Coordinates of C-alpha atoms and ligand atoms in Angstrom, one line a residue:
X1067 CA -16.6 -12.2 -87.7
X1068 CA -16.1 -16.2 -87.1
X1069 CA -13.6 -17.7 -85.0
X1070 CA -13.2 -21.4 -83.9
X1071 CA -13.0 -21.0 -79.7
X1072 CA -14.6 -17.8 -77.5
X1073 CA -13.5 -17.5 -74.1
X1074 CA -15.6 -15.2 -72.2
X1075 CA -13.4 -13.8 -69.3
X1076 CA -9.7 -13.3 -68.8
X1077 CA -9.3 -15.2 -65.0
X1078 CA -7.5 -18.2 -64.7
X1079 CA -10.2 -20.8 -66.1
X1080 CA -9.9 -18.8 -69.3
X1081 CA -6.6 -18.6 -69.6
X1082 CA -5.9 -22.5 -68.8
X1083 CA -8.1 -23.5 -71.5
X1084 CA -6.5 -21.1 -73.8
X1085 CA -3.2 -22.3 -73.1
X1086 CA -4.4 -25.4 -73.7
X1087 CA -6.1 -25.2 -76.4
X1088 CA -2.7 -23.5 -78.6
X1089 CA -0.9 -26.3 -77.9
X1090 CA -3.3 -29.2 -78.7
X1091 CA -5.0 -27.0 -81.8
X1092 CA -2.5 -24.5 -82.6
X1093 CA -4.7 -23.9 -85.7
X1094 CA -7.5 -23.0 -84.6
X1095 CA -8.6 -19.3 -83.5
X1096 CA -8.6 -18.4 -80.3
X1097 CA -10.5 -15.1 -79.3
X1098 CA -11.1 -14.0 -75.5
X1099 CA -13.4 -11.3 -74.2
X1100 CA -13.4 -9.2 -71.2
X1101 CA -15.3 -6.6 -70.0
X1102 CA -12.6 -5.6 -67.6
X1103 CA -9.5 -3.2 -68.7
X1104 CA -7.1 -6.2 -67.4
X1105 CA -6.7 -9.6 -66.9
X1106 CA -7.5 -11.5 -63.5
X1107 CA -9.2 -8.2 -62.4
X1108 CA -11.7 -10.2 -60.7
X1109 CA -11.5 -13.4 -58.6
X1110 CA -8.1 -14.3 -59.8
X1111 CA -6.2 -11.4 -58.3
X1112 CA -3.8 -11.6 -56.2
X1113 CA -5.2 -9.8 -53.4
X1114 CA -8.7 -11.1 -54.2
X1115 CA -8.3 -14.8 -53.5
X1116 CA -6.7 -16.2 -50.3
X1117 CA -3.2 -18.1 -52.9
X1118 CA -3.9 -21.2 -51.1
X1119 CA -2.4 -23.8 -53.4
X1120 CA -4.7 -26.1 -52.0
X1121 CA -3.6 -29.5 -51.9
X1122 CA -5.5 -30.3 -48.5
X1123 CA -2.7 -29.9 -46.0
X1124 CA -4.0 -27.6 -43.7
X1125 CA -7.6 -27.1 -45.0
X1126 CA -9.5 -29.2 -41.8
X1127 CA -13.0 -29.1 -43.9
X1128 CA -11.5 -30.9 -46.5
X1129 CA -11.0 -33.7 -43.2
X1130 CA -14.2 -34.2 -41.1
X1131 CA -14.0 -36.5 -38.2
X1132 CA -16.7 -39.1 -38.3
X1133 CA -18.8 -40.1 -35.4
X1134 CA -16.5 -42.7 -34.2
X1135 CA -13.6 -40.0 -34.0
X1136 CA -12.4 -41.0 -36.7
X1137 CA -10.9 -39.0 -40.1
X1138 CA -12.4 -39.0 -43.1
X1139 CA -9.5 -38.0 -45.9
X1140 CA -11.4 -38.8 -48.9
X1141 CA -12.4 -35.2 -49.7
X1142 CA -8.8 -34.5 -48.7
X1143 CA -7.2 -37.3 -51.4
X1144 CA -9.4 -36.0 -54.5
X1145 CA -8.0 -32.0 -53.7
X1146 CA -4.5 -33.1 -53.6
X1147 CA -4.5 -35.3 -56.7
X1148 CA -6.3 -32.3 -58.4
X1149 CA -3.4 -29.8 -56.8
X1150 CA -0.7 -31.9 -58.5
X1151 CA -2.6 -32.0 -62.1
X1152 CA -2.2 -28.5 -62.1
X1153 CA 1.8 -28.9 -60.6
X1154 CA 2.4 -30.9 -63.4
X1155 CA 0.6 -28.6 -66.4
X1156 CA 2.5 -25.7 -64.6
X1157 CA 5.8 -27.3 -64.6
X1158 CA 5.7 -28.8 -68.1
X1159 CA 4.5 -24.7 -69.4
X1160 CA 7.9 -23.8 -67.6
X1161 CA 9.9 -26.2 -69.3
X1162 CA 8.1 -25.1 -72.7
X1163 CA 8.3 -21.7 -72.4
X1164 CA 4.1 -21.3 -71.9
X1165 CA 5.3 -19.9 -68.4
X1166 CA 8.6 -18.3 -67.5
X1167 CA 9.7 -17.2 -63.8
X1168 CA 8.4 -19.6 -61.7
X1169 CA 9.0 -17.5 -58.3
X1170 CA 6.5 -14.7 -60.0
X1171 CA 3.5 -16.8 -59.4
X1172 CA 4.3 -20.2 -56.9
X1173 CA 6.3 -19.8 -53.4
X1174 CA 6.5 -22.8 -51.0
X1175 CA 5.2 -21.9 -47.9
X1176 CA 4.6 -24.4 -45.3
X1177 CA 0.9 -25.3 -45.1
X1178 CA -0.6 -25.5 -41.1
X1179 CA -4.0 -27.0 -39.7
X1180 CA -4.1 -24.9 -36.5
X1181 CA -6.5 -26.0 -33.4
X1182 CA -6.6 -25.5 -29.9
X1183 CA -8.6 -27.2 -26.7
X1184 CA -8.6 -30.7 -25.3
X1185 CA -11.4 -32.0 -28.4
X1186 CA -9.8 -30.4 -31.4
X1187 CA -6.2 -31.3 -30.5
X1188 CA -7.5 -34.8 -29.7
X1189 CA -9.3 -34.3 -33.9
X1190 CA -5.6 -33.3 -35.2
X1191 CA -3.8 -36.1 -33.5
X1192 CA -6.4 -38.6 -35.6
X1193 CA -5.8 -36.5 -38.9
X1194 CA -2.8 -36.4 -38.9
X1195 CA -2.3 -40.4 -37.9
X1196 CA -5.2 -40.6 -40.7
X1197 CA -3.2 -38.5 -43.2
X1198 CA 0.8 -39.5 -42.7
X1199 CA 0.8 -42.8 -43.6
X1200 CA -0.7 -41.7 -47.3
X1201 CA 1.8 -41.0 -50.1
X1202 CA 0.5 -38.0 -51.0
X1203 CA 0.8 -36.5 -47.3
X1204 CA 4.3 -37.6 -46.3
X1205 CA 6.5 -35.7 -44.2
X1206 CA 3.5 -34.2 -42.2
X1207 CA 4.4 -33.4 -38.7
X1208 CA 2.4 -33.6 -35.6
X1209 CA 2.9 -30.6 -33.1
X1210 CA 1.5 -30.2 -29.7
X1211 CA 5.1 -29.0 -27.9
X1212 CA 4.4 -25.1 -26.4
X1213 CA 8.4 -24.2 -27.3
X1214 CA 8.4 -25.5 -30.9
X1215 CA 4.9 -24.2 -31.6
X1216 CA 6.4 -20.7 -31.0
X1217 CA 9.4 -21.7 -32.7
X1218 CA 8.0 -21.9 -35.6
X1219 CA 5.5 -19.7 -35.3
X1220 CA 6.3 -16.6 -33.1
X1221 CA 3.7 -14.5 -34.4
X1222 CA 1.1 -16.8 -32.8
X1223 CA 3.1 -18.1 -29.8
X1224 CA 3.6 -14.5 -28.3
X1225 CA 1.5 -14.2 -25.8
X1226 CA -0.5 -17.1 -25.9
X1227 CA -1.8 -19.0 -22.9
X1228 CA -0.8 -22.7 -23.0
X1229 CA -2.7 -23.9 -20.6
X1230 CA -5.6 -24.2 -23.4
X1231 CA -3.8 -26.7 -25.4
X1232 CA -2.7 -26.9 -28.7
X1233 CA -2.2 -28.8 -31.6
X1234 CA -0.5 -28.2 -35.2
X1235 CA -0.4 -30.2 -38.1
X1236 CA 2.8 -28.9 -40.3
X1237 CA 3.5 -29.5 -44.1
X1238 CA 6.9 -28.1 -45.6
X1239 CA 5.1 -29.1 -49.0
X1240 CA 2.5 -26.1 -49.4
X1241 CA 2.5 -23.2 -51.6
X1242 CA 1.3 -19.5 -52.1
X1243 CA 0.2 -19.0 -55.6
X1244 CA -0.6 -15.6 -57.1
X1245 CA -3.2 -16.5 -59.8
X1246 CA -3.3 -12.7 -60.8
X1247 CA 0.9 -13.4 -62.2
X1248 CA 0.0 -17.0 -63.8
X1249 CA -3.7 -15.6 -65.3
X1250 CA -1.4 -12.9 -67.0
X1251 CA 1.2 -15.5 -68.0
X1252 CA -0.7 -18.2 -69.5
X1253 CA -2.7 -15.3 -71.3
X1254 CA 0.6 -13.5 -72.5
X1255 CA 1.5 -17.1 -73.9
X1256 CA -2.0 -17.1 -75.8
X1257 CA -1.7 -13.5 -77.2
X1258 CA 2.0 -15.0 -78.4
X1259 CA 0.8 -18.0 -79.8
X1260 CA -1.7 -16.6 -82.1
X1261 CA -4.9 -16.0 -79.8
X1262 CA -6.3 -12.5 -79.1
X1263 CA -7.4 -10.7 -76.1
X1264 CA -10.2 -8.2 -76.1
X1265 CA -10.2 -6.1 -73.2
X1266 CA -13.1 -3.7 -72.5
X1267 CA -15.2 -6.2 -74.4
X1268 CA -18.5 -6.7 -72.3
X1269 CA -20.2 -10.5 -73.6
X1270 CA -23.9 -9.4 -73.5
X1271 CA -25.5 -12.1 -74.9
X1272 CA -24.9 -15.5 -76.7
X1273 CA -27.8 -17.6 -78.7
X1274 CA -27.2 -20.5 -80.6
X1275 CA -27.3 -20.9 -84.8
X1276 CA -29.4 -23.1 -86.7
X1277 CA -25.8 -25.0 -87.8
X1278 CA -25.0 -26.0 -84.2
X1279 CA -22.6 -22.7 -83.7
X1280 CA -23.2 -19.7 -81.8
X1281 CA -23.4 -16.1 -81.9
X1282 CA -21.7 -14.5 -79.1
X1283 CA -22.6 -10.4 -78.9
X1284 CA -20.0 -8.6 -77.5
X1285 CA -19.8 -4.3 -76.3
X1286 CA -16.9 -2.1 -76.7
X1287 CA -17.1 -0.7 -73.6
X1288 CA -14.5 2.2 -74.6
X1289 CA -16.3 3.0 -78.2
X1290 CA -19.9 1.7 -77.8
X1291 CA -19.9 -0.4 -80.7
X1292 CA -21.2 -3.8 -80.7
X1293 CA -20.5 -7.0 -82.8
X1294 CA -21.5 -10.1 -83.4
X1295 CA -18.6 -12.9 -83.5
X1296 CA -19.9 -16.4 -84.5
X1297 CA -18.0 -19.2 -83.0
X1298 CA -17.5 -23.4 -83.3
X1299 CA -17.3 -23.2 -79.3
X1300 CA -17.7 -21.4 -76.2
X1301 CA -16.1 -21.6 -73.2
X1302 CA -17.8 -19.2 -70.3
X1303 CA -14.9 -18.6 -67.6
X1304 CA -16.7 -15.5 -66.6
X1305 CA -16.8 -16.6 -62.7
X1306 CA -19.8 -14.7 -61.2
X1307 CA -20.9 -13.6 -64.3
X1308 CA -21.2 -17.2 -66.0
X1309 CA -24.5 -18.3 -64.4
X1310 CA -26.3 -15.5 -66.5
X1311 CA -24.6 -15.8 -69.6
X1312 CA -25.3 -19.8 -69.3
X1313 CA -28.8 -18.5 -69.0
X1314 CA -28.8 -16.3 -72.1
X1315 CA -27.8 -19.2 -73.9
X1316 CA -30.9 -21.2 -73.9
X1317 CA -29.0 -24.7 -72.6
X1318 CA -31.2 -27.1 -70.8
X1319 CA -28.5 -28.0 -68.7
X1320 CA -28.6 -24.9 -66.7
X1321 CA -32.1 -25.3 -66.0
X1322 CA -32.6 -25.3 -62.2
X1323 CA -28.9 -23.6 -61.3
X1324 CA -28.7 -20.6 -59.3
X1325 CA -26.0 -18.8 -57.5
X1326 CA -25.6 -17.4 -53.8
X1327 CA -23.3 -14.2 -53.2
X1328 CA -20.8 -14.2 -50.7
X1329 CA -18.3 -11.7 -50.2
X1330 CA -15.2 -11.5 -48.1
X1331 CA -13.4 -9.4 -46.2
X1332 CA -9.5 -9.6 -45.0
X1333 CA -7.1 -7.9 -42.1
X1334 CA -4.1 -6.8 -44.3
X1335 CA -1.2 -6.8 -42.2
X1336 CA 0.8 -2.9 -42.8
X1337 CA 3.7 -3.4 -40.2
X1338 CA 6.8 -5.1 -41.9
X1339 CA 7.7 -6.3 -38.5
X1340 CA 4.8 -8.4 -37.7
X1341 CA 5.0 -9.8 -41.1
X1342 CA 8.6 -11.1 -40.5
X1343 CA 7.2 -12.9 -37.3
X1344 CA 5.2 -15.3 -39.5
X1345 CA 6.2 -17.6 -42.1
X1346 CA 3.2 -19.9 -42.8
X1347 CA -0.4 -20.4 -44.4
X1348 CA -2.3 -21.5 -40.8
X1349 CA -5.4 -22.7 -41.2
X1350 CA -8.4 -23.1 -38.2
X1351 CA -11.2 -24.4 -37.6
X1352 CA -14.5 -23.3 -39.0
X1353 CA -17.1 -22.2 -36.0
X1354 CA -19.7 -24.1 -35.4
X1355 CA -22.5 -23.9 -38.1
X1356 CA -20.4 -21.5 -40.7
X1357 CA -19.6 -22.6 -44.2
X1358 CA -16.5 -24.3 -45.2
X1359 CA -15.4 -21.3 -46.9
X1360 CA -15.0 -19.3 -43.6
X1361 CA -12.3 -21.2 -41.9
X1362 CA -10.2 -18.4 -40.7
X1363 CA -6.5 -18.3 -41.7
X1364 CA -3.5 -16.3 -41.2
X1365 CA -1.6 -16.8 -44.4
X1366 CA 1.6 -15.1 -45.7
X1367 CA 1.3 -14.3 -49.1
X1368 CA 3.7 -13.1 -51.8
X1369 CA 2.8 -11.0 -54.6
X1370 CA 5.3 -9.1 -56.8
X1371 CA 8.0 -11.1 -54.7
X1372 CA 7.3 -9.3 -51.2
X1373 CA 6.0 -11.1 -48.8
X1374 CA 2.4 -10.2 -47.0
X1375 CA 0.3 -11.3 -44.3
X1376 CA -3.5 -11.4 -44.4
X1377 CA -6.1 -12.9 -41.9
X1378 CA -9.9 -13.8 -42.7
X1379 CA -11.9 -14.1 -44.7
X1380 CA -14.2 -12.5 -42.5
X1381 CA -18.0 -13.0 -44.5
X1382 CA -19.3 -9.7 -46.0
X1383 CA -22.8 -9.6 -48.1
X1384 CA -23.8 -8.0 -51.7
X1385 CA -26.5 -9.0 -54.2
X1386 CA -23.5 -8.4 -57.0
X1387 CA -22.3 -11.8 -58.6
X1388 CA -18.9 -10.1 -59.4
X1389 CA -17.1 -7.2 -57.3
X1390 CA -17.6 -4.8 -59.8
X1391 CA -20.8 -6.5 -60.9
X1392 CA -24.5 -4.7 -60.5
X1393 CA -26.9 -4.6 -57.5
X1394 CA -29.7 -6.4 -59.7
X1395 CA -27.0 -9.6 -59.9
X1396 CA -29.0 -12.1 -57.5
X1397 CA -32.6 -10.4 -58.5
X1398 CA -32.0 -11.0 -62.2
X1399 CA -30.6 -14.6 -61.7
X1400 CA -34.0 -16.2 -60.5
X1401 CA -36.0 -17.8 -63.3
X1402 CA -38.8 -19.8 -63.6
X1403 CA -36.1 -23.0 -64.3
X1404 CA -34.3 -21.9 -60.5
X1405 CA -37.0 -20.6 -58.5
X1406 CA -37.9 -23.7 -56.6
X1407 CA -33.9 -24.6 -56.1
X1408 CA -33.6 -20.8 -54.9
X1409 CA -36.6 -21.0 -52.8
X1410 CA -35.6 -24.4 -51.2
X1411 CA -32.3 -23.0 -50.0
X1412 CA -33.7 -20.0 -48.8
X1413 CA -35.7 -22.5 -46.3
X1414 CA -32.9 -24.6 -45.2
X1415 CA -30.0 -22.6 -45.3
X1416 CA -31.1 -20.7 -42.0
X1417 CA -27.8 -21.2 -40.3
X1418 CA -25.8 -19.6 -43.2
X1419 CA -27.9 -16.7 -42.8
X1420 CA -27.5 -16.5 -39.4
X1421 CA -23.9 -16.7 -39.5
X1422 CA -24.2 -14.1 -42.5
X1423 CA -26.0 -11.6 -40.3
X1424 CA -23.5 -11.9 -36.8
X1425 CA -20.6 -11.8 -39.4
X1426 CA -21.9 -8.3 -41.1
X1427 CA -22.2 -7.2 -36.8
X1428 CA -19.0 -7.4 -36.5
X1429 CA -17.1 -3.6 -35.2
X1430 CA -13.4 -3.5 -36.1
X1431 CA -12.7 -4.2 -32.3
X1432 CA -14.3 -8.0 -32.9
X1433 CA -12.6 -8.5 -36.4
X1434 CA -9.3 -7.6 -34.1
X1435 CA -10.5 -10.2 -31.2
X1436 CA -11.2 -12.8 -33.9
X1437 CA -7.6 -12.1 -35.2
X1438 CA -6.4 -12.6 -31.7
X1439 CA -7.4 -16.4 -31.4
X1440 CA -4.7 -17.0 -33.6
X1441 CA -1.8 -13.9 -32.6
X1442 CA -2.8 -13.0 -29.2
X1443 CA -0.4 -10.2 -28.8
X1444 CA -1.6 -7.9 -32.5
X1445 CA -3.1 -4.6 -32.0
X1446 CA -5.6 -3.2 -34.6
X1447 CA -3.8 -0.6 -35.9
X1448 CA -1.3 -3.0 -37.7
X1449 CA -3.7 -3.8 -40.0
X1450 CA -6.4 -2.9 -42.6
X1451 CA -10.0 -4.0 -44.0
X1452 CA -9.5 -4.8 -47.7
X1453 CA -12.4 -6.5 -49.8
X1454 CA -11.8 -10.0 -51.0
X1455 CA -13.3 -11.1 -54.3
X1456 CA -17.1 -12.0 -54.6
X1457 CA -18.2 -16.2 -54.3
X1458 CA -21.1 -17.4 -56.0
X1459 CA -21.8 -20.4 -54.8
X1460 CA -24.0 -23.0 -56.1
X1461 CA -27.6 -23.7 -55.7
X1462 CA -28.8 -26.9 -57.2
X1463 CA -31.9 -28.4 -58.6
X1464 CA -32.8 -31.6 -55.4
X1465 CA -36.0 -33.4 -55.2
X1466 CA -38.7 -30.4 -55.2
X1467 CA -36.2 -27.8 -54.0
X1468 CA -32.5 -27.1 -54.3
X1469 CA -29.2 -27.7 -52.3
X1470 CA -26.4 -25.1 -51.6
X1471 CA -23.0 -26.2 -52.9
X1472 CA -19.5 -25.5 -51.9
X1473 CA -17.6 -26.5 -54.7
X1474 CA -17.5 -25.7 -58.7
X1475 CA -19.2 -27.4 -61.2
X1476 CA -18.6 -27.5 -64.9
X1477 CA -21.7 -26.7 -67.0
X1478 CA -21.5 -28.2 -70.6
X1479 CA -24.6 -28.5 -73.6
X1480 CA -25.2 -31.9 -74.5
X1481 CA -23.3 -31.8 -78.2
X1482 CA -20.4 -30.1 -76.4
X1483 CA -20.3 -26.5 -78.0
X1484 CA -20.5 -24.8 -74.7
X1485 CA -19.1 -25.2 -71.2
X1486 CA -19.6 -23.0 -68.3
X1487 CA -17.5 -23.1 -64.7
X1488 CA -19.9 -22.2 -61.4
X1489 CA -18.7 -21.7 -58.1
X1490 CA -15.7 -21.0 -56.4
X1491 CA -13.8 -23.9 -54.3
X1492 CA -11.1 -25.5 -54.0
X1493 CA -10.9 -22.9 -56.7
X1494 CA -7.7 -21.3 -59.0
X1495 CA -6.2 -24.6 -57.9
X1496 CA -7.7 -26.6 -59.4
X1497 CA -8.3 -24.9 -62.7
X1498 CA -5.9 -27.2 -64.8
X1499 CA -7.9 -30.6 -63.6
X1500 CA -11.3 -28.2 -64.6
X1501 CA -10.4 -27.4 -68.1
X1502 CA -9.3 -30.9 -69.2
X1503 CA -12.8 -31.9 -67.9
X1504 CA -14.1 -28.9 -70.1
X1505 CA -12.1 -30.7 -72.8
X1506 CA -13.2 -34.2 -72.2
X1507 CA -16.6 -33.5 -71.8
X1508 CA -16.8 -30.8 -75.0
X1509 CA -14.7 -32.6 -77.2
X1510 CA -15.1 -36.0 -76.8
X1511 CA -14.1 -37.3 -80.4
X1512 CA -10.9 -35.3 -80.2
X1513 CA -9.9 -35.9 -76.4
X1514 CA -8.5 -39.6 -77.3
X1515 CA -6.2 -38.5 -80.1
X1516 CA -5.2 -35.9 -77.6
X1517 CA -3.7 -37.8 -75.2
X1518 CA 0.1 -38.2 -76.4
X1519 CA 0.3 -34.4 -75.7
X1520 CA -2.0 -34.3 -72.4
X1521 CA -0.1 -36.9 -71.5
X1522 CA 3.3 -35.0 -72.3
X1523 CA 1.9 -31.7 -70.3
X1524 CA 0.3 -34.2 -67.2
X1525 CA 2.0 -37.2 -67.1
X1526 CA 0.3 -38.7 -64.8
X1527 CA -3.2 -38.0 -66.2
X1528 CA -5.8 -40.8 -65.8
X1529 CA -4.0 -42.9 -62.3
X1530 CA -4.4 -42.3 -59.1
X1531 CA -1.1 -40.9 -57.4
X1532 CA -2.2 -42.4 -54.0
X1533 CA -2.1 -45.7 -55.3
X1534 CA 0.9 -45.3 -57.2
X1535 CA 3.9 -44.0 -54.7
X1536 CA 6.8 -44.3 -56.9
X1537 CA 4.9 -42.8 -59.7
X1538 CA 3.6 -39.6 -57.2
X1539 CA 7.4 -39.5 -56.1
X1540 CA 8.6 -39.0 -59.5
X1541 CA 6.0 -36.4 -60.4
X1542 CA 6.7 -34.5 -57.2
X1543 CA 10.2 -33.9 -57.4
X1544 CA 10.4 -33.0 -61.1
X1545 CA 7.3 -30.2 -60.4
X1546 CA 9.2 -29.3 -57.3
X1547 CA 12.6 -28.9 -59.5
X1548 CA 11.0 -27.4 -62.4
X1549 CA 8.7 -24.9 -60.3
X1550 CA 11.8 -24.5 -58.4
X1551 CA 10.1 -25.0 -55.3
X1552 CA 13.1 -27.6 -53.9
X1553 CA 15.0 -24.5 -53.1
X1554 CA 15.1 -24.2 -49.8
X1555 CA 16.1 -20.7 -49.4
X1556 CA 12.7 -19.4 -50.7
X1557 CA 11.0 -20.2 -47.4
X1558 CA 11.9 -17.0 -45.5
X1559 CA 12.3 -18.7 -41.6
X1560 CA 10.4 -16.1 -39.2
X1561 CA 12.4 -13.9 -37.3
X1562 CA 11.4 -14.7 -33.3
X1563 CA 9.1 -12.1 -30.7
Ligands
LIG1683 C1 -12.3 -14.6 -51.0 C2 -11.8 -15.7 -52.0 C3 -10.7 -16.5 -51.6 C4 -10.3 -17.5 -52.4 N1 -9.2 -18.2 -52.1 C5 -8.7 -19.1 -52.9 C6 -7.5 -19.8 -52.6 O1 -6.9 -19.6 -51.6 N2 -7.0 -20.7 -53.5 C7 -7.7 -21.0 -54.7 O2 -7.3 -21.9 -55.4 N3 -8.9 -20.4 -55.0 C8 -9.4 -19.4 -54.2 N4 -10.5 -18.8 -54.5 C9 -11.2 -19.1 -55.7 C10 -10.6 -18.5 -57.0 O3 -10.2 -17.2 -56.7 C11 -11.6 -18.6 -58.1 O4 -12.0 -20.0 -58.2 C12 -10.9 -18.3 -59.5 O5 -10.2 -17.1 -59.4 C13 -12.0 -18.2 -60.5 O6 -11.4 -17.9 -61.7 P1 -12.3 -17.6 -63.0 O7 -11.4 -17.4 -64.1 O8 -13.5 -18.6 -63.1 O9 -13.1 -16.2 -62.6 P2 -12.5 -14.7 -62.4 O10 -11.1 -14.6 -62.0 O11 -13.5 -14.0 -61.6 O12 -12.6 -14.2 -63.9 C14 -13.8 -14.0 -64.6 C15 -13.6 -12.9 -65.6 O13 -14.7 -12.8 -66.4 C16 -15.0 -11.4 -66.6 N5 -16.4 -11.3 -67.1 C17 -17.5 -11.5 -66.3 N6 -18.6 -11.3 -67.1 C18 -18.2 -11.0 -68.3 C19 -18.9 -10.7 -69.5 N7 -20.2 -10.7 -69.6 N8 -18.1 -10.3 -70.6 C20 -16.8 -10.3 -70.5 N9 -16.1 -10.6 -69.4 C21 -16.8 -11.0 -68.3 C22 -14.7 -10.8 -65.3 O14 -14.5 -9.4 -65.4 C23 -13.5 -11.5 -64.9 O15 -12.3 -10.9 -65.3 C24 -10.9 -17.7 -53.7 C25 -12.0 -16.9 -54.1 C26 -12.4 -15.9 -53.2 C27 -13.5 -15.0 -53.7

């Protein structure tokens, strides 16, 4: 069987390029694989990602303070330009018919940086001066007031003591997204349009052909019988399961990449009442020495148009690379191109461990007492443990050893036939400003001729929206209109304590 484009995995990467990909090749076949029995099964599922549309509103590692007390919003400018890439691809699918029913997969939700005592609040005053003046970041409020923090937030005012001070900086411009809804909408679009989805359709292996294409073997998991399909290109969106297939297939490029499991836990809230109290994704501060991916936060979420409250991630630990991945995930991943990047992490990552290790002590009590930092009055029978997705972070290749990463990173062969995505942050978010990288990267002779219609679907692809305010204006409020996020009477307003 040949076909022009392979995507491996049905999450959100997969299903942006496809979407893509119709529209700027409509001729060309399109065939995806997954081993699941439905789409955004994994990462991309609603209840196994945090929906944080992150645009660096409230996310405070995205904003360290430098030694002179100063902010540092650089980190925080590049997510929020990436945030509105994928605004803009989302609202022009709308307008297209790609995507229909905005309020299925986007919400707004105001977006909250969350921090108490003399030092932090002193911290939030500076971001916030640091990050109001900026374009991207107008309309940011400054908090510190004890009445209007538990106006706004009852849920967390209840109770609290407020003679530890406190500080808030509030956004009305954040969203909840459920990637689970969009994954399955971009992906109904691609079925539509002429592409095929495989489910039950395990990718075991893929090896390059003497004429520069590749052979991509594939399992029926529900019959047993394998195939071969031959394919032009290959995308791997398989999330934790993309650093072995990139392995399988031979590229240099992956040569000295390996991946580090972290799984997650969350507090579900059960009682409806407590999730009326709170009307907000509020994010804290990361303790001291834990990953950026631990900042706690207690985020309302809607999926299937109710909304939900969830608190965490609390940090969990399996070898497996994907949640229903194998215990031999991590074992199987070291190779003699990774070893000494896997090994040099393992000396100086200490302090993750550490915080790995007092994390997996935690009784239900201390989850509860951690919960309690940010709603003092909740009692733990209001809630429930439920598993997050699994992380793989990144370990790569430095000097003689290798370096832990946070973020993702796209993995691509030298004559573009193959592309990979690793890691896991800032995440679903970002996947629209991912896959057009995927694209210029992979199809470099093509991208330029391109442009008209990338340019149609992102109009503001290739500037800066920070340094153009009238231009980030314009794109704002035709993504809020189309993704009908303008309407104010989506936010629900919390009902008070
Ligand atoms: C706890 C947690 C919280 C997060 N919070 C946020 C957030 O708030 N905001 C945000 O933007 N991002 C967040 N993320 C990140 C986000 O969820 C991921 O970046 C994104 O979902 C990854 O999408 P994907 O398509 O690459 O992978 P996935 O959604 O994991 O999809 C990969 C698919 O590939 C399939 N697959 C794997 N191997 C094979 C194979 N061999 N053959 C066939 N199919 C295969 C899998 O079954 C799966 O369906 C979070 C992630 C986690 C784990």
């Amino acid at each position: 069987m040949k076909t022009d484009v392979v995507l491996v995995g049905a999450g959100i990467m997969s299903a942006t390029l496809g979407a893509l990909l119709r529209q700027l090749e409509p001729e060309w076949s399109i065939d995806v694989y997954e081993r699941l029995d439905a789409a955004a099964a994994e990462s991309s599922d609603a209840w196994n990602n945090a929906g944080t549309g992150h645009s660096a509103l409230c996310e405070l590692n995205y904003t360290p303070q430098n030694k002179d007390g100063s902010v540092d919003i650089a980190k925080a400018l590049n997510v929020n330009e990436q945030f509105q890439v994928s605004r803009q691809f989302w609202a022009h699918s709308l307008e297209t018919g790609v995507l229909s029913d905005p309020k299925n997969f986007i919400n707004p939700i105001p977006h909250v940086s969350f921090v108490h005592g003399a030092d932090n609040v002193k911290y939030l005053r500076a971001r916030y001066e640091a990050l109001a003046a900026n374009p991207l970041f107008e309309g940011m409020e400054y908090i510190d007031n004890p009445e209007e923090f538990t106006r706004r937030l009852p849920l967390m005012g209840a109770g609290r003591d407020f003679s530890d001070p406190v500080a808030l900086n509030w956004s009305d411009e954040g969203t909840d997204v459920d990637f689970g809804a969009l994954t399955r909408q971009l992906l109904n679009y691609v079925s539509a349009s002429g592409g095929t989805v495989h489910f039950g359709s395990d990718v075991k292996n893929i090896s390059k052909q003497s004429d520069g294409t590749w052979d991509v073997k594939v399992a029926n998991l529900r019959t047993g019988v394998k195939k071969t399909v031959n394919a032009k290109f290959v995308f791997v969106g398989a999330g934790g399961g993309a650093l072995h297939l990139l392995q399988k297939s031979g590229i240099k490029e992956i040569k000295g990449f390996g991946g580090f499991p972290v799984s997650g836990e969350w507090l579900r809230c059960t009682n409806p009442e407590l999730i009326a109290q709170h009307s907000a994704k509020v994010y804290g501060k990361a303790s001291v020495g834990a990953p950026p991916m631990s900042v706690p936060h207690l985020d309302t979420r809607v999926i299937g148009g109710k909304p939900g409250l969830l608190f965490g991630p609390y940090a969990g630990w399996s070898p497996k690379f994907l949640k229903q991945g194998k215990l031999t995930d991590l074992p199987s991943s070291v190779k003699p191109g990774n070893l000494m990047s896997m090994l040099g992490v393992g000396v100086t990552e200490l302090g993750l461990v550490k915080y790995l290790v007092s994390e997996l002590a935690q009784s239900e009590a201390d989850r509860v007492e951690t919960l309690r930092e940010f709603a003092p009055k909740v009692i733990g029978k209001d809630w429930e443990l439920v598993t997050a997705g699994q992380r793989v972070q990144v370990i790569r290749k430095k000097g003689r050893g290798g370096v832990l990463e946070f973020g993702t990173a796209v993995i691509n062969a030298e004559d573009g036939t193959i592309a990979g995505l690793l890691g896991a942050s800032p995440g679903a978010s970002t996947a629209v400003p991912a896959m057009l990288d995927v694209l210029k990267r992979c199809f470099g002779d093509r991208y330029t001729g391109w442009q008209p219609k990338l340019k149609d679907m992102v109009p503001s692809l290739g500037k800066k929206l920070a340094e153009e305010p009238a231009l980030f204006r314009e794109v704002f409020d035709w993504t809020s209109k189309s993704l009908q996020l303008d309407d104010t009477s989506r936010v629900a307003q919390p009902t008070g304590v």
